[in-house]
Amino acid sequence: MIRLSETEIVAATGAELLSSGARAICGEAVIDSRAAGEGTVFVAFVGEHVDGNAYLVSAACQGAAAVVASREVAPDEIAELSSLGCAVLRAAGDDCEEFLLRLARRVRDAHPEWLVVGVTGSVGKTTTKEMLAAAFGAQRRTHATRGNLNNLIGLPLTVLSAPDDAEVLVCELGMNHAGEISRMSAACRPSLACITNVGTSHIGLLGSRENIARAKAEIVSGMAPAPGGAPATLALASSGDFTPLIADGFARPAGVEVTYVGRSEADAVRCASLELDDEGRASVTLACPDGWSGSVRLPMPGRAPVDDLLLALALVWRAGLDRDAALAAIADMPATKMRLDVRRAPSGARVIDDSYNAAPASMAASLDVLASMACEGRRVAVLGEMGELGDEAARLHGYVGAYAAAKGLDLLVIVGAELADQMAEAARTMGLSEDALCRLATVDDALAVIGPVLAEGDLVLVKASRAAGLDIFVRGVLDR
């Protein structure tokens, strides 16, 4: 929550105060005027389709205590806002993104008692964040990133919406370009953090996996000692190919301790055993060097979440909390919508909805889930294109097609344009028969062709980047 005066906000952000207000600032920051309420700060972004500056008065009428413009405000509009008791500010450089980040840093600095936990990585960020939110939330008052609000706007909104009595903040940090995570880390100042892995997401923007690793490692730049003075700690997978670069090139020079997780006896949290049930859910036994061990069955399918579990438990341990209570809370986590969410269609087919996003590594992990789950009918994969892969896109789509062909599927459905052609061609090259391959151009085609033939006992994976729109296919199949 923001409990600052206009003067303090101006000092923290460099904004210009155009008009003082009579209302107390004591609420969240919002970027949608419809979400404005008593005491809130409405920040007016100029979007692709909507200019938030057109809604300053609307936000004030909703109860906003302050509005922040990103362009010149007409004198009569300032007068109207002032008559409503609302303060009017203009963001420095008309940069509302930077305004939010600076304001979040000011609020974070006002709460040195908060234990802030940061999560970044190419794949598994959201699952790890949800595990941490459950594990810490079972033992401390915890506030976590909602949904996927993990960018340069979402991260400060998370910090600024933390309730006054929060003890732990779990913040997810995503990025598209180098330099973004360092700005977010400076705003939230995590004491504990983890990097789930370094994959190929955004390789089209960053050029190489090493550049992606360096961008993820920026999280250490803003890390601070924990409340009470315990050193900042970064958890990493010991087997990661960029783990030495991150640990030795970034973490240790910044005074950040490194904790390793994995399957080695030397790891701080170790996977001692792992078995998958007929639903593909992992039963895991974990062990730590202090003699502790515990077991849990994860509520989501696949082996990939086991790596997320190891990182989450390492941070719980470093925070001095109860690991058994953490495992119990993680076991009771609800499914996350569109992320390996298994649902049954009216046809009787089970649909593994993983349509939220995709990268080559997560495509492979989801195909592994499809292959590992019990199935009395056909195993079907409906795959769409992946975004932000740049010059590597054709090659990486080919890898996914080849991997899918090797999984012994009864039917591989590939939806999309030229990159989908790359997947289909690679699948054929790997020996997938034409009878088992269905190449379709659009989601509507997929619904029309595949939807009616799904039957009792079938197991269907739906996976693509969000832009591919395969969530529409899932909804259509579930509504039949």
Tab-separated table of C-alpha atoms in Angstrom:
chain	number	residue	atom	x	y	z
A	1	MET	CA	0.000	0.000	0.000
A	2	ILE	CA	1.122	3.539	-0.697
A	3	ARG	CA	1.035	5.773	2.357
A	4	LEU	CA	3.015	8.784	1.204
A	5	SER	CA	2.384	12.482	0.869
A	6	GLU	CA	2.425	14.245	-2.487
A	7	THR	CA	5.752	15.783	-1.537
A	8	GLU	CA	7.253	12.369	-0.747
A	9	ILE	CA	6.034	10.951	-4.062
A	10	VAL	CA	7.537	13.876	-5.947
A	11	ALA	CA	10.844	13.452	-4.119
A	12	ALA	CA	10.918	9.709	-4.835
A	13	THR	CA	9.935	9.829	-8.501
A	14	GLY	CA	10.912	13.246	-9.841
A	15	ALA	CA	7.312	13.850	-10.908
A	16	GLU	CA	5.956	17.380	-11.221
A	17	LEU	CA	3.145	18.337	-8.858
A	18	LEU	CA	0.585	20.216	-10.971
A	19	SER	CA	-2.035	20.552	-8.256
A	20	SER	CA	-2.327	19.474	-4.625
A	21	GLY	CA	-5.249	17.397	-3.424
A	22	ALA	CA	-7.245	17.074	-0.246
A	23	ARG	CA	-7.544	13.288	-0.275
A	24	ALA	CA	-5.177	11.041	1.688
A	25	ILE	CA	-3.023	8.763	-0.451
A	26	CYS	CA	-3.503	5.362	1.161
A	27	GLY	CA	-4.031	2.639	-1.416
A	28	GLU	CA	-2.618	0.804	-4.404
A	29	ALA	CA	-1.342	2.127	-7.695
A	30	VAL	CA	-3.685	1.287	-10.563
A	31	ILE	CA	-3.338	1.634	-14.334
A	32	ASP	CA	-7.023	1.082	-15.158
A	33	SER	CA	-9.326	3.910	-14.113
A	34	ARG	CA	-12.086	1.368	-13.456
A	35	ALA	CA	-9.935	-0.111	-10.683
A	36	ALA	CA	-9.431	3.233	-8.980
A	37	GLY	CA	-10.845	3.514	-5.489
A	38	GLU	CA	-10.524	5.535	-2.335
A	39	GLY	CA	-6.918	6.562	-1.687
A	40	THR	CA	-5.470	4.984	-4.854
A	41	VAL	CA	-2.960	6.475	-7.289
A	42	PHE	CA	-4.033	6.238	-10.938
A	43	VAL	CA	-1.105	6.156	-13.368
A	44	ALA	CA	-2.067	7.067	-16.929
A	45	PHE	CA	-0.210	4.985	-19.482
A	46	VAL	CA	-0.600	5.555	-23.196
A	47	GLY	CA	-1.459	2.142	-24.591
A	48	GLU	CA	-1.715	0.800	-28.105
A	49	HIS	CA	-5.479	1.325	-28.154
A	50	VAL	CA	-6.289	3.416	-25.068
A	51	ASP	CA	-4.749	6.628	-23.693
A	52	GLY	CA	-5.036	6.564	-19.920
A	53	ASN	CA	-4.708	10.352	-19.852
A	54	ALA	CA	-8.278	10.549	-21.114
A	55	TYR	CA	-9.487	8.971	-17.876
A	56	LEU	CA	-7.926	11.173	-15.199
A	57	VAL	CA	-11.264	12.684	-14.153
A	58	SER	CA	-12.946	9.274	-14.294
A	59	ALA	CA	-10.340	7.871	-11.881
A	60	ALA	CA	-10.820	10.858	-9.559
A	61	CYS	CA	-14.571	10.296	-9.582
A	62	GLN	CA	-13.900	6.691	-8.569
A	63	GLY	CA	-12.043	7.964	-5.479
A	64	ALA	CA	-8.412	8.186	-6.609
A	65	ALA	CA	-6.386	10.433	-4.302
A	66	ALA	CA	-3.851	11.239	-7.003
A	67	VAL	CA	-3.568	10.889	-10.761
A	68	VAL	CA	-0.291	10.767	-12.677
A	69	ALA	CA	-0.362	12.050	-16.252
A	70	SER	CA	2.059	11.208	-19.033
A	71	ARG	CA	1.361	14.302	-21.129
A	72	GLU	CA	0.334	17.941	-20.640
A	73	VAL	CA	-2.905	18.366	-18.688
A	74	ALA	CA	-5.238	21.186	-19.687
A	75	PRO	CA	-5.814	23.903	-17.054
A	76	ASP	CA	-9.568	23.303	-16.954
A	77	GLU	CA	-8.967	19.588	-16.374
A	78	ILE	CA	-6.539	20.365	-13.540
A	79	ALA	CA	-9.157	22.644	-12.019
A	80	GLU	CA	-11.819	19.934	-12.248
A	81	LEU	CA	-9.524	17.362	-10.647
A	82	SER	CA	-8.602	19.822	-7.902
A	83	SER	CA	-12.265	20.488	-7.196
A	84	LEU	CA	-12.702	16.750	-6.639
A	85	GLY	CA	-9.892	16.807	-4.067
A	86	CYS	CA	-7.514	14.827	-6.279
A	87	ALA	CA	-3.812	15.636	-6.585
A	88	VAL	CA	-2.449	15.931	-10.129
A	89	LEU	CA	1.101	14.927	-11.024
A	90	ARG	CA	2.976	14.581	-14.293
A	91	ALA	CA	5.529	11.793	-14.549
A	92	ALA	CA	9.143	12.847	-15.096
A	93	GLY	CA	9.860	12.590	-18.820
A	94	ASP	CA	6.240	11.422	-19.202
A	95	ASP	CA	7.614	7.974	-18.343
A	96	CYS	CA	5.004	6.219	-16.212
A	97	GLU	CA	6.957	2.985	-16.226
A	98	GLU	CA	9.902	4.639	-14.511
A	99	PHE	CA	7.499	6.481	-12.196
A	100	LEU	CA	6.101	3.149	-10.940
A	101	LEU	CA	9.544	1.603	-10.507
A	102	ARG	CA	10.820	4.579	-8.480
A	103	LEU	CA	7.676	4.662	-6.371
A	104	ALA	CA	7.946	0.927	-5.698
A	105	ARG	CA	11.569	1.377	-4.603
A	106	ARG	CA	10.463	4.115	-2.183
A	107	VAL	CA	7.746	1.914	-0.678
A	108	ARG	CA	10.114	-1.062	-0.499
A	109	ASP	CA	12.709	1.042	1.341
A	110	ALA	CA	10.025	2.037	3.842
A	111	HIS	CA	9.530	-1.645	4.738
A	112	PRO	CA	12.931	-3.091	5.708
A	113	GLU	CA	11.039	-5.770	7.666
A	114	TRP	CA	9.750	-7.362	4.454
A	115	LEU	CA	11.419	-10.561	3.294
A	116	VAL	CA	11.334	-10.255	-0.486
A	117	VAL	CA	11.766	-13.387	-2.588
A	118	GLY	CA	12.506	-12.980	-6.309
A	119	VAL	CA	11.971	-15.553	-9.053
A	120	THR	CA	13.210	-15.404	-12.625
A	121	GLY	CA	14.229	-17.863	-15.346
A	122	SER	CA	13.262	-18.945	-18.835
A	123	VAL	CA	10.760	-21.666	-17.903
A	124	GLY	CA	9.011	-22.488	-14.640
A	125	LYS	CA	8.896	-18.985	-13.125
A	126	THR	CA	5.189	-19.004	-12.444
A	127	THR	CA	5.126	-22.548	-11.042
A	128	THR	CA	8.037	-21.732	-8.733
A	129	LYS	CA	6.374	-18.466	-7.690
A	130	GLU	CA	3.155	-20.278	-6.861
A	131	MET	CA	5.057	-22.918	-4.857
A	132	LEU	CA	6.860	-20.192	-2.911
A	133	ALA	CA	3.627	-18.301	-2.300
A	134	ALA	CA	2.007	-21.467	-0.945
A	135	ALA	CA	5.028	-22.501	1.148
A	136	PHE	CA	5.654	-19.080	2.704
A	137	GLY	CA	1.942	-18.324	2.906
A	138	ALA	CA	1.372	-21.335	5.154
A	139	GLN	CA	3.711	-19.792	7.737
A	140	ARG	CA	3.893	-16.033	7.150
A	141	ARG	CA	1.628	-13.270	5.858
A	142	THR	CA	2.589	-13.441	2.204
A	143	HIS	CA	1.843	-11.249	-0.797
A	144	ALA	CA	2.734	-12.574	-4.259
A	145	THR	CA	2.673	-11.547	-7.904
A	146	ARG	CA	-0.816	-11.999	-9.288
A	147	GLY	CA	-1.062	-13.967	-12.520
A	148	ASN	CA	1.707	-12.954	-14.886
A	149	LEU	CA	2.208	-9.351	-13.683
A	150	ASN	CA	5.953	-9.862	-13.889
A	151	ASN	CA	7.206	-7.092	-16.169
A	152	LEU	CA	8.376	-3.503	-15.684
A	153	ILE	CA	4.806	-2.484	-14.906
A	154	GLY	CA	3.552	-5.598	-13.123
A	155	LEU	CA	6.489	-5.891	-10.707
A	156	PRO	CA	6.062	-2.396	-9.178
A	157	LEU	CA	2.293	-2.909	-9.057
A	158	THR	CA	2.956	-6.033	-6.999
A	159	VAL	CA	5.131	-4.138	-4.535
A	160	LEU	CA	2.715	-1.213	-4.335
A	161	SER	CA	-0.258	-3.490	-3.628
A	162	ALA	CA	1.382	-5.280	-0.685
A	163	PRO	CA	-0.819	-4.965	2.420
A	164	ASP	CA	0.466	-3.124	5.458
A	165	ASP	CA	0.825	-6.314	7.500
A	166	ALA	CA	2.740	-8.292	4.871
A	167	GLU	CA	5.790	-10.180	6.073
A	168	VAL	CA	6.888	-11.839	2.811
A	169	LEU	CA	6.684	-10.640	-0.796
A	170	VAL	CA	7.123	-13.217	-3.569
A	171	CYS	CA	7.918	-11.384	-6.794
A	172	GLU	CA	8.157	-12.889	-10.275
A	173	LEU	CA	10.539	-11.062	-12.627
A	174	GLY	CA	10.153	-11.624	-16.369
A	175	MET	CA	11.898	-9.830	-19.179
A	176	ASN	CA	12.160	-9.320	-22.924
A	177	HIS	CA	15.384	-7.312	-23.087
A	178	ALA	CA	18.665	-6.968	-21.243
A	179	GLY	CA	18.541	-4.419	-18.437
A	180	GLU	CA	14.926	-4.994	-17.481
A	181	ILE	CA	15.514	-7.402	-14.594
A	182	SER	CA	18.121	-5.094	-13.042
A	183	ARG	CA	15.510	-2.301	-12.964
A	184	MET	CA	12.940	-4.582	-11.355
A	185	SER	CA	15.430	-5.983	-8.862
A	186	ALA	CA	16.344	-2.449	-7.805
A	187	ALA	CA	12.658	-1.758	-7.181
A	188	CYS	CA	11.878	-4.816	-5.047
A	189	ARG	CA	15.324	-5.506	-3.455
A	190	PRO	CA	15.014	-9.288	-2.947
A	191	SER	CA	16.949	-11.008	-0.166
A	192	LEU	CA	16.270	-14.495	-1.494
A	193	ALA	CA	16.062	-15.333	-5.180
A	194	CYS	CA	16.297	-18.149	-7.676
A	195	ILE	CA	16.874	-18.549	-11.397
A	196	THR	CA	14.869	-21.538	-12.569
A	197	ASN	CA	16.870	-22.189	-15.740
A	198	VAL	CA	18.308	-20.609	-18.875
A	199	GLY	CA	16.418	-21.613	-22.010
A	200	THR	CA	15.700	-20.149	-25.423
A	201	SER	CA	12.756	-17.904	-24.600
A	202	HIS	CA	13.471	-14.435	-26.068
A	203	ILE	CA	16.555	-15.694	-27.913
A	204	GLY	CA	15.287	-13.717	-30.895
A	205	LEU	CA	15.647	-10.539	-28.848
A	206	LEU	CA	18.843	-11.381	-26.960
A	207	GLY	CA	20.778	-13.358	-29.568
A	208	SER	CA	22.179	-16.250	-27.533
A	209	ARG	CA	21.569	-18.342	-24.448
A	210	GLU	CA	24.608	-16.765	-22.806
A	211	ASN	CA	23.026	-13.347	-23.245
A	212	ILE	CA	19.819	-14.731	-21.743
A	213	ALA	CA	21.820	-16.071	-18.766
A	214	ARG	CA	23.423	-12.671	-18.262
A	215	ALA	CA	20.038	-10.961	-18.415
A	216	LYS	CA	18.579	-13.363	-15.839
A	217	ALA	CA	21.632	-12.900	-13.606
A	218	GLU	CA	20.791	-9.197	-13.348
A	219	ILE	CA	18.533	-10.158	-10.459
A	220	VAL	CA	21.548	-10.161	-8.136
A	221	SER	CA	22.234	-6.476	-8.837
A	222	GLY	CA	19.422	-5.341	-6.544
A	223	MET	CA	19.652	-8.026	-3.879
A	224	ALA	CA	19.973	-6.927	-0.257
A	225	PRO	CA	20.592	-8.666	3.090
A	226	ALA	CA	17.542	-10.241	4.685
A	227	PRO	CA	15.836	-8.661	7.695
A	228	GLY	CA	18.141	-9.303	10.628
A	229	GLY	CA	21.240	-9.107	8.442
A	230	ALA	CA	21.374	-12.611	6.947
A	231	PRO	CA	23.225	-12.518	3.619
A	232	ALA	CA	21.315	-12.426	0.350
A	233	THR	CA	21.087	-15.892	-1.208
A	234	LEU	CA	20.565	-17.061	-4.781
A	235	ALA	CA	19.414	-20.638	-5.463
A	236	LEU	CA	20.541	-22.317	-8.682
A	237	ALA	CA	20.376	-25.786	-10.212
A	238	SER	CA	23.817	-27.361	-9.849
A	239	SER	CA	23.496	-29.047	-13.244
A	240	GLY	CA	22.669	-25.871	-15.182
A	241	ASP	CA	25.158	-25.201	-17.957
A	242	PHE	CA	25.235	-21.481	-17.111
A	243	THR	CA	25.253	-21.949	-13.342
A	244	PRO	CA	29.052	-21.334	-13.046
A	245	LEU	CA	28.749	-18.120	-15.070
A	246	ILE	CA	25.900	-16.829	-12.918
A	247	ALA	CA	27.454	-17.889	-9.612
A	248	ASP	CA	31.046	-16.795	-10.259
A	249	GLY	CA	30.441	-13.927	-12.659
A	250	PHE	CA	27.507	-12.244	-10.962
A	251	ALA	CA	26.390	-13.555	-7.571
A	252	ARG	CA	29.610	-13.922	-5.597
A	253	PRO	CA	31.166	-10.634	-6.817
A	254	ALA	CA	27.984	-8.924	-5.574
A	255	GLY	CA	28.292	-10.537	-2.139
A	256	VAL	CA	25.373	-12.881	-2.767
A	257	GLU	CA	25.663	-16.427	-1.431
A	258	VAL	CA	24.832	-19.302	-3.773
A	259	THR	CA	22.831	-22.383	-2.805
A	260	TYR	CA	22.715	-25.341	-5.176
A	261	VAL	CA	19.882	-27.796	-5.710
A	262	GLY	CA	19.723	-30.942	-7.798
A	263	ARG	CA	20.437	-34.627	-7.539
A	264	SER	CA	23.980	-34.570	-6.172
A	265	GLU	CA	24.890	-35.461	-2.587
A	266	ALA	CA	26.568	-32.057	-2.363
A	267	ASP	CA	23.380	-30.129	-3.168
A	268	ALA	CA	21.663	-28.208	-0.377
A	269	VAL	CA	18.309	-29.669	-1.429
A	270	ARG	CA	18.498	-32.970	-3.261
A	271	CYS	CA	15.965	-35.072	-5.121
A	272	ALA	CA	16.581	-38.493	-3.570
A	273	SER	CA	13.831	-40.340	-5.461
A	274	LEU	CA	11.135	-39.619	-8.008
A	275	GLU	CA	8.231	-41.703	-9.309
A	276	LEU	CA	5.389	-40.723	-11.628
A	277	ASP	CA	1.860	-42.028	-11.107
A	278	ASP	CA	-0.658	-42.800	-13.876
A	279	GLU	CA	-1.653	-39.154	-13.987
A	280	GLY	CA	1.965	-38.092	-14.516
A	281	ARG	CA	2.247	-36.536	-11.055
A	282	ALA	CA	5.593	-36.857	-9.339
A	283	SER	CA	6.036	-38.374	-5.907
A	284	VAL	CA	9.325	-36.980	-4.665
A	285	THR	CA	11.576	-37.621	-1.694
A	286	LEU	CA	13.863	-34.720	-0.815
A	287	ALA	CA	16.917	-34.623	1.413
A	288	CYS	CA	19.126	-31.909	2.897
A	289	PRO	CA	22.653	-32.108	4.365
A	290	ASP	CA	21.380	-31.358	7.888
A	291	GLY	CA	19.649	-34.744	7.945
A	292	TRP	CA	16.170	-33.547	7.098
A	293	SER	CA	14.149	-35.442	4.521
A	294	GLY	CA	10.569	-35.219	3.347
A	295	SER	CA	8.214	-36.531	0.709
A	296	VAL	CA	5.470	-34.960	-1.353
A	297	ARG	CA	3.250	-35.758	-4.318
A	298	LEU	CA	3.039	-32.719	-6.557
A	299	PRO	CA	-0.431	-31.642	-7.663
A	300	MET	CA	0.638	-30.883	-11.245
A	301	PRO	CA	1.924	-33.457	-13.766
A	302	GLY	CA	5.456	-33.808	-15.093
A	303	ARG	CA	9.062	-34.011	-14.019
A	304	ALA	CA	9.848	-30.345	-14.701
A	305	PRO	CA	8.016	-29.061	-11.584
A	306	VAL	CA	10.371	-31.148	-9.441
A	307	ASP	CA	13.178	-28.727	-10.301
A	308	ASP	CA	10.922	-25.837	-9.311
A	309	LEU	CA	10.165	-27.612	-6.022
A	310	LEU	CA	13.862	-27.960	-5.176
A	311	LEU	CA	14.450	-24.244	-5.664
A	312	ALA	CA	11.384	-23.275	-3.654
A	313	LEU	CA	12.326	-25.518	-0.759
A	314	ALA	CA	15.894	-24.203	-0.735
A	315	LEU	CA	14.597	-20.652	-0.251
A	316	VAL	CA	12.141	-21.781	2.438
A	317	TRP	CA	15.033	-23.423	4.280
A	318	ARG	CA	17.273	-20.362	3.921
A	319	ALA	CA	14.443	-18.281	5.381
A	320	GLY	CA	14.464	-20.515	8.462
A	321	LEU	CA	10.934	-21.827	7.943
A	322	ASP	CA	9.460	-25.293	8.408
A	323	ARG	CA	10.148	-27.485	5.371
A	324	ASP	CA	7.495	-30.057	6.251
A	325	ALA	CA	4.821	-27.352	6.451
A	326	ALA	CA	6.066	-26.001	3.131
A	327	LEU	CA	5.723	-29.397	1.433
A	328	ALA	CA	2.212	-29.848	2.811
A	329	ALA	CA	1.170	-26.457	1.447
A	330	ILE	CA	2.674	-27.174	-1.986
A	331	ALA	CA	0.868	-30.524	-2.133
A	332	ASP	CA	-2.449	-28.683	-1.674
A	333	MET	CA	-1.842	-26.078	-4.405
A	334	PRO	CA	-4.698	-25.639	-6.895
A	335	ALA	CA	-4.082	-26.067	-10.610
A	336	THR	CA	-2.945	-22.953	-12.461
A	337	LYS	CA	-5.198	-22.086	-15.390
A	338	MET	CA	-3.731	-22.906	-18.822
A	339	ARG	CA	-0.565	-24.387	-17.292
A	340	LEU	CA	-0.666	-28.207	-17.400
A	341	ASP	CA	-4.253	-28.020	-16.160
A	342	VAL	CA	-5.880	-31.428	-16.761
A	343	ARG	CA	-9.608	-31.156	-17.477
A	344	ARG	CA	-12.225	-33.544	-18.851
A	345	ALA	CA	-14.242	-32.627	-21.933
A	346	PRO	CA	-17.882	-33.650	-22.460
A	347	SER	CA	-16.606	-36.156	-25.027
A	348	GLY	CA	-14.775	-37.979	-22.236
A	349	ALA	CA	-11.333	-36.944	-23.472
A	350	ARG	CA	-8.896	-35.502	-20.947
A	351	VAL	CA	-7.346	-32.209	-22.051
A	352	ILE	CA	-3.968	-31.081	-20.734
A	353	ASP	CA	-4.335	-27.322	-21.109
A	354	ASP	CA	-0.861	-25.807	-21.363
A	355	SER	CA	-1.848	-23.115	-23.817
A	356	TYR	CA	-0.620	-20.113	-21.851
A	357	ASN	CA	2.894	-19.933	-23.281
A	358	ALA	CA	5.614	-22.024	-24.868
A	359	ALA	CA	9.319	-22.307	-25.511
A	360	PRO	CA	11.254	-25.291	-26.887
A	361	ALA	CA	12.169	-26.609	-23.426
A	362	SER	CA	8.628	-26.310	-22.097
A	363	MET	CA	7.263	-27.921	-25.272
A	364	ALA	CA	9.513	-30.919	-24.637
A	365	ALA	CA	8.541	-31.071	-20.959
A	366	SER	CA	4.836	-30.988	-21.813
A	367	LEU	CA	5.254	-33.726	-24.416
A	368	ASP	CA	6.986	-35.773	-21.727
A	369	VAL	CA	3.926	-35.276	-19.508
A	370	LEU	CA	1.643	-36.464	-22.314
A	371	ALA	CA	3.771	-39.571	-22.801
A	372	SER	CA	3.967	-40.374	-19.083
A	373	MET	CA	0.269	-40.223	-18.197
A	374	ALA	CA	-1.990	-43.281	-18.311
A	375	CYS	CA	-4.156	-43.325	-21.435
A	376	GLU	CA	-6.814	-45.771	-22.550
A	377	GLY	CA	-7.436	-44.063	-25.888
A	378	ARG	CA	-5.228	-42.015	-28.190
A	379	ARG	CA	-2.388	-39.722	-27.204
A	380	VAL	CA	-2.893	-36.483	-29.133
A	381	ALA	CA	-0.694	-33.387	-29.176
A	382	VAL	CA	-2.107	-30.138	-30.573
A	383	LEU	CA	0.877	-27.826	-30.980
A	384	GLY	CA	1.111	-24.250	-32.196
A	385	GLU	CA	3.915	-21.866	-32.962
A	386	MET	CA	6.325	-20.315	-30.443
A	387	GLY	CA	7.181	-16.626	-30.389
A	388	GLU	CA	10.285	-14.475	-29.855
A	389	LEU	CA	12.812	-16.971	-31.217
A	390	GLY	CA	14.252	-14.662	-33.891
A	391	ASP	CA	16.699	-16.175	-36.352
A	392	GLU	CA	16.601	-19.433	-34.401
A	393	ALA	CA	12.858	-19.872	-34.901
A	394	ALA	CA	12.916	-22.291	-37.836
A	395	ARG	CA	15.582	-24.512	-36.292
A	396	LEU	CA	13.933	-24.614	-32.858
A	397	HIS	CA	10.492	-25.340	-34.286
A	398	GLY	CA	12.106	-28.199	-36.177
A	399	TYR	CA	13.540	-29.571	-32.949
A	400	VAL	CA	10.076	-29.542	-31.378
A	401	GLY	CA	8.560	-31.357	-34.342
A	402	ALA	CA	11.284	-33.996	-34.220
A	403	TYR	CA	10.870	-34.422	-30.461
A	404	ALA	CA	7.110	-34.819	-30.826
A	405	ALA	CA	7.580	-37.460	-33.509
A	406	ALA	CA	9.823	-39.448	-31.173
A	407	LYS	CA	7.181	-39.620	-28.415
A	408	GLY	CA	5.082	-42.302	-30.093
A	409	LEU	CA	1.938	-40.185	-30.428
A	410	ASP	CA	-1.209	-41.482	-32.062
A	411	LEU	CA	-1.910	-38.073	-33.551
A	412	LEU	CA	0.184	-34.917	-33.851
A	413	VAL	CA	-1.813	-31.819	-34.810
A	414	ILE	CA	0.258	-28.806	-35.839
A	415	VAL	CA	-1.472	-25.436	-36.169
A	416	GLY	CA	-0.077	-22.261	-37.704
A	417	ALA	CA	1.832	-20.862	-40.661
A	418	GLU	CA	5.439	-21.175	-41.870
A	419	LEU	CA	6.963	-22.120	-38.517
A	420	ALA	CA	4.320	-24.796	-38.102
A	421	ASP	CA	5.514	-26.135	-41.467
A	422	GLN	CA	8.984	-26.504	-39.945
A	423	MET	CA	7.570	-28.603	-37.103
A	424	ALA	CA	5.577	-30.777	-39.484
A	425	GLU	CA	8.490	-31.338	-41.856
A	426	ALA	CA	10.808	-32.327	-38.999
A	427	ALA	CA	8.191	-34.753	-37.668
A	428	ARG	CA	7.960	-36.385	-41.099
A	429	THR	CA	11.746	-36.566	-41.346
A	430	MET	CA	11.825	-38.412	-38.037
A	431	GLY	CA	9.441	-41.017	-39.432
A	432	LEU	CA	6.009	-39.887	-38.254
A	433	SER	CA	3.490	-41.272	-40.714
A	434	GLU	CA	1.062	-39.050	-42.587
A	435	ASP	CA	-1.784	-40.939	-40.894
A	436	ALA	CA	-0.532	-39.653	-37.534
A	437	LEU	CA	0.088	-36.069	-38.669
A	438	CYS	CA	-2.558	-33.394	-39.156
A	439	ARG	CA	-1.391	-30.002	-40.444
A	440	LEU	CA	-3.935	-27.172	-40.020
A	441	ALA	CA	-3.715	-23.440	-40.667
A	442	THR	CA	-5.942	-21.950	-37.975
A	443	VAL	CA	-7.415	-22.598	-34.555
A	444	ASP	CA	-10.878	-22.629	-36.098
A	445	ASP	CA	-9.724	-25.377	-38.458
A	446	ALA	CA	-8.403	-27.348	-35.497
A	447	LEU	CA	-11.722	-27.060	-33.688
A	448	ALA	CA	-13.677	-28.077	-36.757
A	449	VAL	CA	-11.463	-31.048	-37.656
A	450	ILE	CA	-10.177	-32.349	-34.322
A	451	GLY	CA	-12.873	-31.307	-31.857
A	452	PRO	CA	-15.583	-33.671	-33.149
A	453	VAL	CA	-13.340	-36.773	-33.225
A	454	LEU	CA	-12.052	-36.628	-29.645
A	455	ALA	CA	-13.501	-39.486	-27.641
A	456	GLU	CA	-13.634	-41.193	-24.268
A	457	GLY	CA	-10.173	-42.254	-23.161
A	458	ASP	CA	-8.237	-39.830	-25.367
A	459	LEU	CA	-5.506	-37.724	-23.770
A	460	VAL	CA	-4.900	-34.396	-25.506
A	461	LEU	CA	-2.050	-31.941	-24.903
A	462	VAL	CA	-2.617	-28.370	-26.121
A	463	LYS	CA	0.550	-26.265	-26.158
A	464	ALA	CA	1.754	-23.083	-27.896
A	465	SER	CA	2.711	-19.502	-27.272
A	466	ARG	CA	-0.278	-17.418	-26.194
A	467	ALA	CA	-0.350	-15.534	-29.513
A	468	ALA	CA	-1.205	-18.786	-31.287
A	469	GLY	CA	-4.639	-18.693	-29.653
A	470	LEU	CA	-4.873	-22.373	-28.768
A	471	ASP	CA	-6.695	-21.448	-25.564
A	472	ILE	CA	-9.654	-20.920	-27.913
A	473	PHE	CA	-9.300	-24.533	-29.040
A	474	VAL	CA	-9.333	-25.677	-25.399
A	475	ARG	CA	-12.461	-23.691	-24.603
A	476	GLY	CA	-14.163	-25.006	-27.711
A	477	VAL	CA	-13.387	-28.623	-26.885
A	478	LEU	CA	-14.446	-28.244	-23.253
A	479	ASP	CA	-17.718	-26.585	-24.253
A	480	ARG	CA	-18.774	-29.253	-26.760
